[in-house]
């Protein structure tokens, strides 16, 4: 049974180059209760290509129905922010969000910050990325 | 045995001078080689630097990306028609201006002027169209979101071609050769009273021009050949050997602590395709140009954008338009980052042609003039004047000419045939 599950996943990874170099990343907010689990963060993030990230937000282990999620990005050691205005929308899955239209136009270290407003208040999740 | 750099310590025993002499001679040769006009031994490039260099070579440039907004983009007949249109002077109010007027193949598809001259004098220095097929946005302020819309803007600009779209269709109708060539690709020309038909024919002219320009790509340069050699671990050919200044210039260029050039000038075309304010202040009286801040709104409002009715794309394919940044302070006075390939024939430089030489360009970054509109992004550089000169030397190694079918670099058969 396990092989039947793994084989399609391996085929999927081989057929979808963007996912082949991606890995799941989980980040906890400073308040230690809000968590963002990113399912497919490219490693490294490609320079100047539009990418989509999917994530699941949870609070104290349970999916969060966030009221809003705002996203900003900053290239470290420079004044540069994101060159595009990515959209972030709920996927309809519990705690599920999709970020579309992300692009990084300068290589190097970036910080992607999600500001999440939910019934429990406002949390910030910072996702570090390396763009090459 | 231990050989100290100052030669104090030495091997004991007989023959110690025989051991010292070649060492001293080698050290002397190393120090004197530049003065003697010889190439110094290759400094070692770090793994990180080689990784960066690999991203800059032309063999990393993929084929032109698909343009879903232009179904004729890969059509050879459309490209041939676009080639004829590019050199044709009949699409101007005075019969003397064509695309070639400001985009001359002999000058790497620029015109050598500070401010380009069409029917009138424009406030802009003409950028090259070599490699334009890879652009995300078009024109200095990005007011066109696709390649064919860029051409249309020039036709209707009163300082450039000074034509209305009806004028364009009238010229097509009145000249048998143009009518024949248009209808071969696009079908029957519309009547002048058919406003939608005229718009569509106008868009088609742009699409043919874009199809032609997709064939214009930068050629292999000394930098590309040098980089390919060192990445393969072999010695560059003698003519591709970098001088000390060129090598040091490349070191500084790719350093994020020193030159910081890659922040804007990255990838095989040496542009991040984005908009930056670097304190280039434009022609006198036009210092308050909004740049991209206004350009994106013009693009969004255009009937010829990717999501418009004359585009061949589905709306969900128009990602640039959909995710374009708008109404943020850093866009004020920001203009598109140009390519750094083929600079030698494309002087003067910057959107206002204010920098006459490559040296002047590097000095602009050293001097960091304040922006009169918006705020300049330029940071303080911790590099010396000599290092700015070395960047100049490196930039000249990006000269590679044009990789295009030879017939596309000259005028087609005489007009009217």
Coordinates of C-alpha atoms in Angstrom, one line a residue:
Chain A
X1 CA 0.0 0.0 0.0
X2 CA 2.8 2.4 0.9
X3 CA 4.5 1.9 -2.5
X4 CA 1.2 2.7 -4.3
X5 CA 1.1 6.0 -2.5
X6 CA 4.7 6.9 -3.0
X7 CA 4.9 6.0 -6.7
X8 CA 2.3 8.6 -7.8
X9 CA 3.9 11.2 -5.6
X10 CA 7.3 10.5 -7.2
X11 CA 5.8 10.6 -10.6
X12 CA 4.1 13.9 -9.7
X13 CA 7.4 15.4 -8.5
X14 CA 9.2 14.3 -11.7
X15 CA 6.5 15.7 -13.9
X16 CA 6.2 19.0 -12.1
X17 CA 9.7 20.6 -12.1
X18 CA 8.6 23.4 -9.9
X19 CA 7.7 21.0 -7.2
X20 CA 10.7 18.7 -7.6
X21 CA 13.0 21.3 -5.8
X22 CA 10.4 22.3 -3.3
X23 CA 10.1 21.3 0.3
X24 CA 7.5 21.8 3.1
X25 CA 8.4 24.4 5.7
X26 CA 6.7 25.1 9.0
X27 CA 7.1 28.5 10.7
X28 CA 5.8 29.4 14.2
X29 CA 4.9 33.0 15.0
X30 CA 6.6 34.8 17.9
X31 CA 3.5 34.3 20.0
X32 CA 4.3 30.6 19.7
X33 CA 0.7 29.6 19.0
X34 CA 0.1 30.6 15.4
X35 CA 1.8 28.2 12.9
X36 CA 2.0 28.4 9.1
X37 CA 2.8 25.2 7.3
X38 CA 4.0 25.9 3.7
X39 CA 3.6 22.8 1.5
X40 CA 5.9 23.7 -1.4
X41 CA 8.6 26.3 -0.9
X42 CA 11.1 26.1 -3.8
X43 CA 14.7 25.6 -2.7
X44 CA 16.2 27.8 -3.8
X45 CA 13.5 30.2 -4.9
X46 CA 14.1 31.0 -8.6
X47 CA 15.1 34.5 -9.6
X48 CA 12.5 36.4 -11.5
X49 CA 9.9 33.7 -11.9
X50 CA 6.3 34.0 -10.7
X51 CA 5.6 31.3 -8.0
X52 CA 2.7 30.2 -6.0
X53 CA 2.9 29.2 -2.4
X54 CA 0.2 27.2 -0.5
X55 CA 0.0 27.2 3.3
X56 CA -2.1 26.0 6.1
X57 CA -2.6 28.2 9.2
X58 CA -3.2 26.7 12.6
X59 CA -3.5 28.0 16.1
X60 CA -2.7 25.7 19.0
X61 CA -2.8 22.8 16.6
X62 CA -6.2 23.6 15.1
X63 CA -6.8 25.1 11.6
X64 CA -7.4 28.8 11.9
X65 CA -10.2 30.7 10.1
X66 CA -8.2 33.9 9.6
X67 CA -10.1 37.0 8.8
X68 CA -7.3 38.4 6.6
X69 CA -3.8 37.6 5.7
X70 CA -1.5 40.4 4.4
X71 CA 1.9 39.8 2.8
X72 CA 5.0 41.9 2.5
X73 CA 8.5 41.0 1.5
X74 CA 11.9 42.5 2.0
X75 CA 15.2 41.8 0.5
X76 CA 17.7 41.9 3.3
X77 CA 20.5 44.5 3.4
X78 CA 18.7 46.6 0.8
X79 CA 15.7 48.9 0.5
X80 CA 13.9 46.6 -2.0
X81 CA 10.5 45.1 -1.4
X82 CA 8.5 42.8 -3.6
X83 CA 8.3 43.8 -7.3
X84 CA 4.8 42.4 -7.6
X85 CA 1.6 42.7 -5.6
X86 CA 0.8 39.0 -4.8
X87 CA -2.7 38.0 -4.0
X88 CA -3.5 35.9 -1.1
X89 CA -6.8 34.0 -0.9
X90 CA -8.4 31.3 1.1
X91 CA -8.5 27.9 -0.6
X92 CA -11.6 26.7 1.1
X93 CA -9.7 24.0 3.0
X94 CA -9.5 24.4 6.8
X95 CA -6.8 27.0 7.4
X96 CA -5.8 26.9 3.8
X97 CA -4.4 29.9 1.9
X98 CA -2.8 30.4 -1.5
X99 CA -0.3 33.1 -2.4
X100 CA -0.1 33.8 -6.1
X101 CA 1.9 36.3 -8.1
X102 CA 5.0 36.2 -5.9
X103 CA 8.2 37.1 -7.7
X104 CA 11.7 37.9 -6.4
X105 CA 13.8 40.2 -8.7
X106 CA 17.0 40.2 -6.7
X107 CA 18.9 37.2 -5.6
X108 CA 20.0 36.7 -2.0
X109 CA 18.2 36.5 1.4
X110 CA 14.6 37.6 1.6
X111 CA 12.0 37.7 4.4
X112 CA 8.4 37.1 3.5
X113 CA 6.1 38.4 6.4
X114 CA 2.5 37.3 6.8
X115 CA 0.3 39.4 9.0
X116 CA -2.6 37.2 10.1
X117 CA -5.7 38.7 11.7
X118 CA -7.9 36.1 13.3
X119 CA -10.3 35.8 16.2
X120 CA -7.3 35.3 18.5
X121 CA -5.7 38.6 17.4
X122 CA -2.9 39.5 15.1
X123 CA 0.1 37.3 14.5
X124 CA 3.2 37.6 12.2
X125 CA 4.8 34.7 10.5
X126 CA 8.2 35.4 8.9
X127 CA 9.4 33.0 6.2
X128 CA 13.1 33.3 5.3
X129 CA 13.9 32.5 1.7
X130 CA 17.0 32.3 -0.4
X131 CA 16.7 33.5 -4.0
X132 CA 19.1 32.3 -6.6
Chain B
X1 CA 61.5 22.8 5.5
X2 CA 59.7 26.0 5.7
X3 CA 59.7 28.8 3.3
X4 CA 58.5 32.1 4.8
X5 CA 57.2 34.7 2.5
X6 CA 60.0 37.1 3.3
X7 CA 62.5 34.5 2.5
X8 CA 64.1 34.6 5.9
X9 CA 63.6 31.0 6.8
X10 CA 65.0 28.6 4.4
X11 CA 65.8 25.0 3.9
X12 CA 69.0 23.8 5.5
X13 CA 71.7 22.1 3.7
X14 CA 73.3 22.3 0.4
X15 CA 71.4 23.9 -2.5
X16 CA 69.3 26.2 -0.5
X17 CA 69.9 29.1 -2.9
X18 CA 68.8 26.9 -5.7
X19 CA 65.5 26.4 -3.9
X20 CA 65.1 30.1 -3.1
X21 CA 65.9 31.5 -6.5
X22 CA 62.9 30.2 -8.5
X23 CA 60.6 31.2 -5.6
X24 CA 61.8 34.8 -5.6
X25 CA 61.8 34.9 -9.4
X26 CA 58.2 33.7 -9.5
X27 CA 57.1 36.2 -6.9
X28 CA 58.8 39.0 -8.9
X29 CA 57.2 37.9 -12.1
X30 CA 53.8 37.9 -10.4
X31 CA 54.3 41.4 -9.2
X32 CA 55.7 42.7 -12.4
X33 CA 53.3 40.9 -14.9
X34 CA 50.7 43.7 -15.2
X35 CA 53.4 46.4 -15.7
X36 CA 55.0 44.2 -18.4
X37 CA 51.6 44.1 -20.2
X38 CA 51.2 40.4 -19.4
X39 CA 48.0 38.8 -18.2
X40 CA 48.3 38.0 -14.4
X41 CA 47.5 34.5 -13.4
X42 CA 43.8 33.8 -13.0
X43 CA 42.7 34.7 -9.5
X44 CA 40.6 32.0 -8.1
X45 CA 36.9 32.5 -8.3
X46 CA 35.0 31.2 -5.3
X47 CA 32.3 28.6 -5.7
X48 CA 29.7 31.3 -4.8
X49 CA 31.1 33.6 -7.5
X50 CA 31.1 30.9 -10.1
X51 CA 27.5 30.1 -9.2
X52 CA 26.6 33.7 -9.9
X53 CA 28.6 33.9 -13.1
X54 CA 26.7 30.9 -14.4
X55 CA 23.4 32.7 -14.1
X56 CA 24.6 35.5 -16.3
X57 CA 25.7 33.7 -19.4
X58 CA 23.7 33.7 -22.6
X59 CA 23.4 29.9 -22.6
X60 CA 21.1 30.4 -19.6
X61 CA 18.7 32.5 -21.7
X62 CA 15.8 30.3 -22.7
X63 CA 13.9 30.7 -26.0
X64 CA 11.6 33.7 -26.0
X65 CA 8.8 33.1 -23.6
X66 CA 5.4 32.4 -25.2
X67 CA 3.2 35.4 -25.6
X68 CA -0.3 34.2 -25.3
X69 CA -1.6 37.7 -26.1
X70 CA -0.2 37.4 -29.7
X71 CA -1.2 34.3 -31.6
X72 CA 1.0 35.4 -34.4
X73 CA 4.2 35.6 -32.3
X74 CA 5.7 32.5 -33.8
X75 CA 4.2 32.9 -37.3
X76 CA 7.0 33.2 -39.9
X77 CA 4.8 35.1 -42.3
X78 CA 3.9 37.6 -39.6
X79 CA 7.6 38.0 -38.7
X80 CA 8.4 38.7 -42.4
X81 CA 5.6 41.2 -42.6
X82 CA 6.8 42.8 -39.3
X83 CA 10.3 43.0 -40.7
X84 CA 8.9 45.0 -43.7
X85 CA 6.8 47.2 -41.4
X86 CA 9.8 47.9 -39.2
X87 CA 11.7 49.6 -42.1
X88 CA 8.8 51.2 -43.8
X89 CA 8.6 55.0 -43.5
X90 CA 5.0 55.3 -44.8
X91 CA 3.5 54.9 -41.3
X92 CA 4.3 58.4 -40.2
X93 CA 2.6 61.7 -40.7
X94 CA 5.6 63.1 -42.7
X95 CA 6.5 59.9 -44.5
X96 CA 10.0 60.1 -43.0
X97 CA 9.8 58.1 -39.8
X98 CA 9.8 54.3 -39.3
X99 CA 10.6 52.1 -36.4
X100 CA 14.1 51.9 -37.8
X101 CA 14.5 55.7 -37.3
X102 CA 15.0 55.2 -33.6
X103 CA 15.9 51.6 -33.6
X104 CA 18.7 51.3 -36.2
X105 CA 20.3 47.8 -36.5
X106 CA 23.7 49.6 -37.1
X107 CA 23.5 51.1 -33.7
X108 CA 22.3 47.9 -31.9
X109 CA 18.7 49.0 -32.6
X110 CA 19.1 52.4 -31.0
X111 CA 19.8 55.8 -32.6
X112 CA 22.8 57.3 -31.0
X113 CA 20.8 60.4 -30.0
X114 CA 20.2 61.8 -26.5
X115 CA 16.6 62.4 -27.3
X116 CA 15.1 60.4 -30.1
X117 CA 13.7 62.2 -33.0
X118 CA 10.5 61.1 -34.8
X119 CA 8.2 63.6 -36.3
X120 CA 9.2 65.7 -33.2
X121 CA 11.8 65.5 -30.6
X122 CA 10.8 63.0 -27.8
X123 CA 11.9 63.3 -24.2
X124 CA 13.4 59.8 -24.3
X125 CA 16.6 58.0 -25.3
X126 CA 15.6 55.1 -27.4
X127 CA 16.2 51.8 -25.7
X128 CA 17.4 48.8 -27.8
X129 CA 14.8 46.2 -29.0
X130 CA 17.4 43.4 -28.9
X131 CA 16.1 40.9 -26.4
X132 CA 12.8 42.7 -26.0
X133 CA 10.9 39.5 -26.4
X134 CA 12.0 38.6 -22.9
X135 CA 10.7 41.8 -21.3
X136 CA 7.9 41.6 -18.7
X137 CA 7.0 45.3 -19.4
X138 CA 7.7 47.6 -22.3
X139 CA 8.7 51.3 -22.7
X140 CA 10.7 53.1 -20.0
X141 CA 7.7 53.6 -17.7
X142 CA 6.2 50.2 -18.4
X143 CA 3.0 51.6 -19.9
X144 CA 2.7 48.6 -22.3
X145 CA 2.3 45.1 -20.8
X146 CA 3.1 43.3 -24.0
X147 CA 5.4 43.5 -27.0
X148 CA 2.8 44.4 -29.6
X149 CA 1.2 47.2 -27.6
X150 CA 4.6 48.9 -27.3
X151 CA 4.7 49.4 -31.1
X152 CA 1.2 50.8 -31.1
X153 CA 2.2 53.5 -28.6
X154 CA 4.9 54.7 -30.9
X155 CA 2.6 55.0 -33.9
X156 CA 0.1 57.2 -32.0
X157 CA 2.6 59.3 -30.2
X158 CA 2.6 62.8 -31.8
X159 CA 6.3 63.1 -31.4
X160 CA 7.1 59.7 -32.8
X161 CA 5.0 58.5 -35.8
X162 CA 2.1 60.9 -35.2
X163 CA -0.5 58.7 -36.8
X164 CA -3.9 57.7 -35.7
X165 CA -4.9 54.0 -36.0
X166 CA -7.2 55.0 -38.8
X167 CA -4.3 56.6 -40.5
X168 CA -2.4 53.3 -40.2
X169 CA -5.2 51.3 -41.8
X170 CA -5.6 53.9 -44.5
X171 CA -2.0 53.5 -45.5
X172 CA -2.5 49.7 -45.6
X173 CA -5.5 50.1 -47.8
X174 CA -3.9 52.7 -50.2
X175 CA -0.7 50.7 -50.9
X176 CA -1.2 47.5 -52.9
X177 CA 2.0 45.8 -51.5
X178 CA 1.0 46.6 -47.9
X179 CA -2.5 45.5 -48.4
X180 CA -1.4 42.2 -50.0
X181 CA 1.1 41.5 -47.3
X182 CA -1.3 42.4 -44.5
X183 CA -4.1 40.2 -45.9
X184 CA -1.8 37.3 -46.5
X185 CA -1.3 37.1 -42.7
X186 CA -4.4 38.5 -41.1
X187 CA -7.2 38.4 -43.7
X188 CA -9.3 41.1 -45.2
X189 CA -8.6 44.7 -44.2
X190 CA -11.5 46.5 -42.4
X191 CA -13.3 49.5 -43.8
X192 CA -12.2 52.7 -42.2
X193 CA -15.7 53.2 -40.7
X194 CA -15.4 50.0 -38.8
X195 CA -14.0 51.2 -35.6
X196 CA -13.6 47.8 -34.0
X197 CA -12.1 46.4 -37.2
X198 CA -9.6 49.3 -37.3
X199 CA -8.6 48.6 -33.8
X200 CA -8.0 45.0 -34.6
X201 CA -6.0 45.7 -37.7
X202 CA -4.0 48.2 -35.7
X203 CA -3.3 45.5 -33.1
X204 CA -2.3 43.1 -35.8
X205 CA 0.3 45.5 -37.1
X206 CA 1.8 45.5 -33.6
X207 CA 1.6 41.8 -33.5
X208 CA 3.6 41.4 -36.7
X209 CA 6.2 43.8 -35.5
X210 CA 6.5 41.8 -32.3
X211 CA 6.8 38.6 -34.2
X212 CA 9.7 40.1 -36.1
X213 CA 11.5 41.4 -33.0
X214 CA 11.3 38.1 -31.3
X215 CA 14.1 37.0 -33.7
X216 CA 16.5 39.7 -32.3
X217 CA 18.6 38.4 -29.5
X218 CA 21.9 39.4 -28.1
X219 CA 25.0 37.6 -29.5
X220 CA 27.7 35.8 -27.6
X221 CA 30.2 38.2 -26.0
X222 CA 33.7 37.9 -24.7
X223 CA 32.2 37.6 -21.2
X224 CA 30.0 34.6 -22.3
X225 CA 33.0 32.8 -23.8
X226 CA 35.2 33.6 -20.8
X227 CA 32.5 32.5 -18.4
X228 CA 31.8 29.3 -20.3
X229 CA 35.5 28.4 -20.2
X230 CA 36.1 29.0 -16.5
X231 CA 32.8 27.2 -15.6
X232 CA 34.0 24.2 -17.5
X233 CA 37.4 24.4 -15.7
X234 CA 39.4 25.2 -18.9
X235 CA 41.5 28.1 -19.9
X236 CA 39.7 30.7 -22.0
X237 CA 40.9 31.1 -25.6
X238 CA 43.6 33.8 -25.9
X239 CA 41.1 36.4 -27.4
X240 CA 38.7 35.7 -24.6
X241 CA 41.2 36.1 -21.7
X242 CA 40.0 38.8 -19.3
X243 CA 42.5 41.5 -18.4
X244 CA 43.1 42.2 -14.8
X245 CA 40.7 45.2 -14.9
X246 CA 38.0 43.2 -16.6
X247 CA 38.3 40.4 -14.0
X248 CA 38.3 42.8 -11.1
X249 CA 35.4 44.6 -12.6
X250 CA 33.4 41.4 -12.7
X251 CA 34.4 40.7 -9.1
X252 CA 33.0 44.0 -8.1
X253 CA 30.0 43.8 -10.3
X254 CA 28.8 40.5 -8.8
X255 CA 29.6 41.4 -5.2
X256 CA 26.5 42.3 -3.1
X257 CA 28.7 44.2 -0.7
X258 CA 30.7 46.2 -3.2
X259 CA 29.2 47.0 -6.6
X260 CA 25.7 45.7 -5.8
X261 CA 25.0 45.8 -9.5
X262 CA 23.2 42.5 -9.6
X263 CA 20.4 43.9 -7.6
X264 CA 19.1 45.5 -10.8
X265 CA 21.2 44.0 -13.5
X266 CA 20.9 40.2 -13.1
X267 CA 20.2 37.3 -15.3
X268 CA 21.5 36.6 -18.9
X269 CA 20.1 39.9 -20.1
X270 CA 21.5 41.8 -17.1
X271 CA 18.2 43.3 -16.1
X272 CA 15.8 42.4 -13.4
X273 CA 13.0 43.8 -15.6
X274 CA 11.8 46.0 -12.7
X275 CA 11.5 49.7 -12.2
X276 CA 13.9 51.7 -10.1
X277 CA 14.4 55.4 -9.2
X278 CA 18.1 56.1 -9.5
X279 CA 18.1 59.8 -9.6
X280 CA 17.9 60.2 -13.4
X281 CA 16.0 63.4 -13.7
X282 CA 14.9 63.7 -17.3
X283 CA 14.9 66.6 -19.7
X284 CA 14.7 70.1 -18.3
X285 CA 11.0 70.9 -17.5
X286 CA 10.2 67.2 -17.3
X287 CA 11.8 66.4 -14.0
X288 CA 8.5 65.5 -12.4
X289 CA 7.7 62.6 -14.6
X290 CA 5.9 60.0 -12.5
X291 CA 7.5 57.1 -14.3
X292 CA 6.1 53.7 -13.4
X293 CA 3.6 55.1 -11.0
X294 CA 1.6 56.5 -14.0
X295 CA 2.9 53.9 -16.5
X296 CA 1.1 51.0 -14.8
X297 CA -2.2 52.9 -14.8
X298 CA -1.8 53.7 -18.5
X299 CA -1.1 50.0 -19.2
X300 CA -4.1 48.9 -17.1
X301 CA -6.4 51.3 -19.0
X302 CA -5.2 50.4 -22.5
X303 CA -7.6 48.5 -24.8
X304 CA -4.5 46.8 -26.2
X305 CA -3.3 45.2 -23.0
X306 CA -3.1 41.5 -22.3
X307 CA -6.6 41.3 -20.9
X308 CA -8.1 43.6 -23.6
X309 CA -10.4 42.5 -26.4
X310 CA -7.7 42.6 -29.0
X311 CA -5.5 40.3 -27.1
X312 CA -5.4 36.6 -27.9
X313 CA -4.8 35.6 -24.2
X314 CA -7.3 34.3 -21.7
X315 CA -7.5 36.8 -18.7
X316 CA -5.9 34.3 -16.3
X317 CA -2.8 34.2 -18.5
X318 CA -2.1 37.9 -18.0
X319 CA -0.1 37.4 -14.8
X320 CA 2.0 40.6 -15.1
X321 CA -1.0 42.8 -15.3
X322 CA -2.8 40.8 -12.6
X323 CA -0.1 41.1 -10.1
X324 CA 1.4 44.5 -11.0
X325 CA 2.3 46.7 -8.1
X326 CA 0.4 50.0 -8.1
X327 CA 0.2 53.2 -6.2
X328 CA 3.2 52.6 -3.9
X329 CA 5.8 55.3 -3.2
X330 CA 8.8 53.6 -4.7
X331 CA 7.2 53.6 -8.1
X332 CA 7.3 57.4 -8.3
X333 CA 10.0 58.4 -10.6
X334 CA 11.0 54.8 -11.2
X335 CA 11.9 53.6 -14.7
X336 CA 12.7 50.2 -16.3
X337 CA 16.1 48.7 -15.8
X338 CA 17.7 48.4 -19.2
X339 CA 19.9 45.5 -20.4
X340 CA 23.7 46.0 -20.1
X341 CA 24.5 43.9 -23.2
X342 CA 25.9 45.7 -26.2
X343 CA 26.5 49.0 -24.6
X344 CA 29.3 50.2 -26.8
X345 CA 27.0 51.0 -29.7
X346 CA 24.0 52.2 -27.7
X347 CA 25.4 55.5 -26.2
X348 CA 24.2 57.8 -24.8
X349 CA 22.6 56.1 -21.8
X350 CA 19.7 56.3 -19.3
X351 CA 16.1 57.2 -20.2
X352 CA 17.1 60.8 -20.8
X353 CA 20.4 60.0 -22.5
X354 CA 22.1 62.1 -19.9
X355 CA 25.2 59.9 -19.7
X356 CA 27.4 60.1 -22.7
X357 CA 29.8 57.3 -22.0
X358 CA 29.9 54.1 -19.9
X359 CA 32.4 56.0 -17.7
X360 CA 29.7 58.7 -17.1
X361 CA 27.2 56.0 -16.1
X362 CA 29.5 54.5 -13.5
X363 CA 30.2 57.9 -12.2
X364 CA 26.5 58.6 -11.9
X365 CA 26.4 55.7 -9.4
X366 CA 29.4 57.0 -7.6
X367 CA 28.0 60.6 -7.3
X368 CA 24.4 59.4 -6.6
X369 CA 22.5 62.6 -7.6
X370 CA 19.3 63.2 -5.7
X371 CA 16.0 62.4 -7.4
X372 CA 13.9 65.4 -8.2
X373 CA 10.8 63.2 -8.2
X374 CA 10.4 60.4 -5.7
X375 CA 13.4 59.1 -3.9
X376 CA 16.6 57.6 -5.3
X377 CA 17.3 54.0 -4.3
X378 CA 21.0 54.3 -4.8
X379 CA 23.0 53.5 -1.7
X380 CA 26.5 54.6 -0.7
X381 CA 29.1 52.5 -2.4
X382 CA 32.2 51.5 -0.7
X383 CA 34.2 51.0 -3.8
X384 CA 37.0 53.2 -5.1
X385 CA 37.1 55.3 -8.3
X386 CA 39.5 52.7 -9.8
X387 CA 37.0 50.0 -9.1
X388 CA 34.3 52.0 -10.9
X389 CA 36.7 52.1 -13.9
X390 CA 37.1 48.4 -13.6
X391 CA 33.3 47.9 -13.8
X392 CA 33.5 50.0 -17.0
X393 CA 36.1 47.6 -18.3
X394 CA 33.9 44.6 -17.5
X395 CA 30.8 46.1 -19.1
X396 CA 32.7 46.4 -22.4
X397 CA 33.1 42.6 -22.4
X398 CA 29.3 42.3 -22.8
X399 CA 29.6 43.4 -26.4
X400 CA 28.3 40.6 -28.5
X401 CA 26.4 42.0 -31.4
X402 CA 23.1 40.6 -32.5
X403 CA 22.1 37.0 -33.0
X404 CA 19.4 37.2 -35.7
X405 CA 18.9 36.1 -39.3
X406 CA 21.1 38.3 -41.4
X407 CA 18.2 39.5 -43.6
X408 CA 16.4 40.8 -40.5
X409 CA 19.2 43.2 -39.8
X410 CA 18.8 45.1 -43.1
X411 CA 16.0 46.7 -45.0
X412 CA 13.9 44.3 -46.9
X413 CA 13.1 44.7 -50.6
X414 CA 12.4 48.2 -51.8
X415 CA 9.0 49.6 -50.6
X416 CA 6.2 49.5 -53.1
X417 CA 7.2 46.2 -54.6

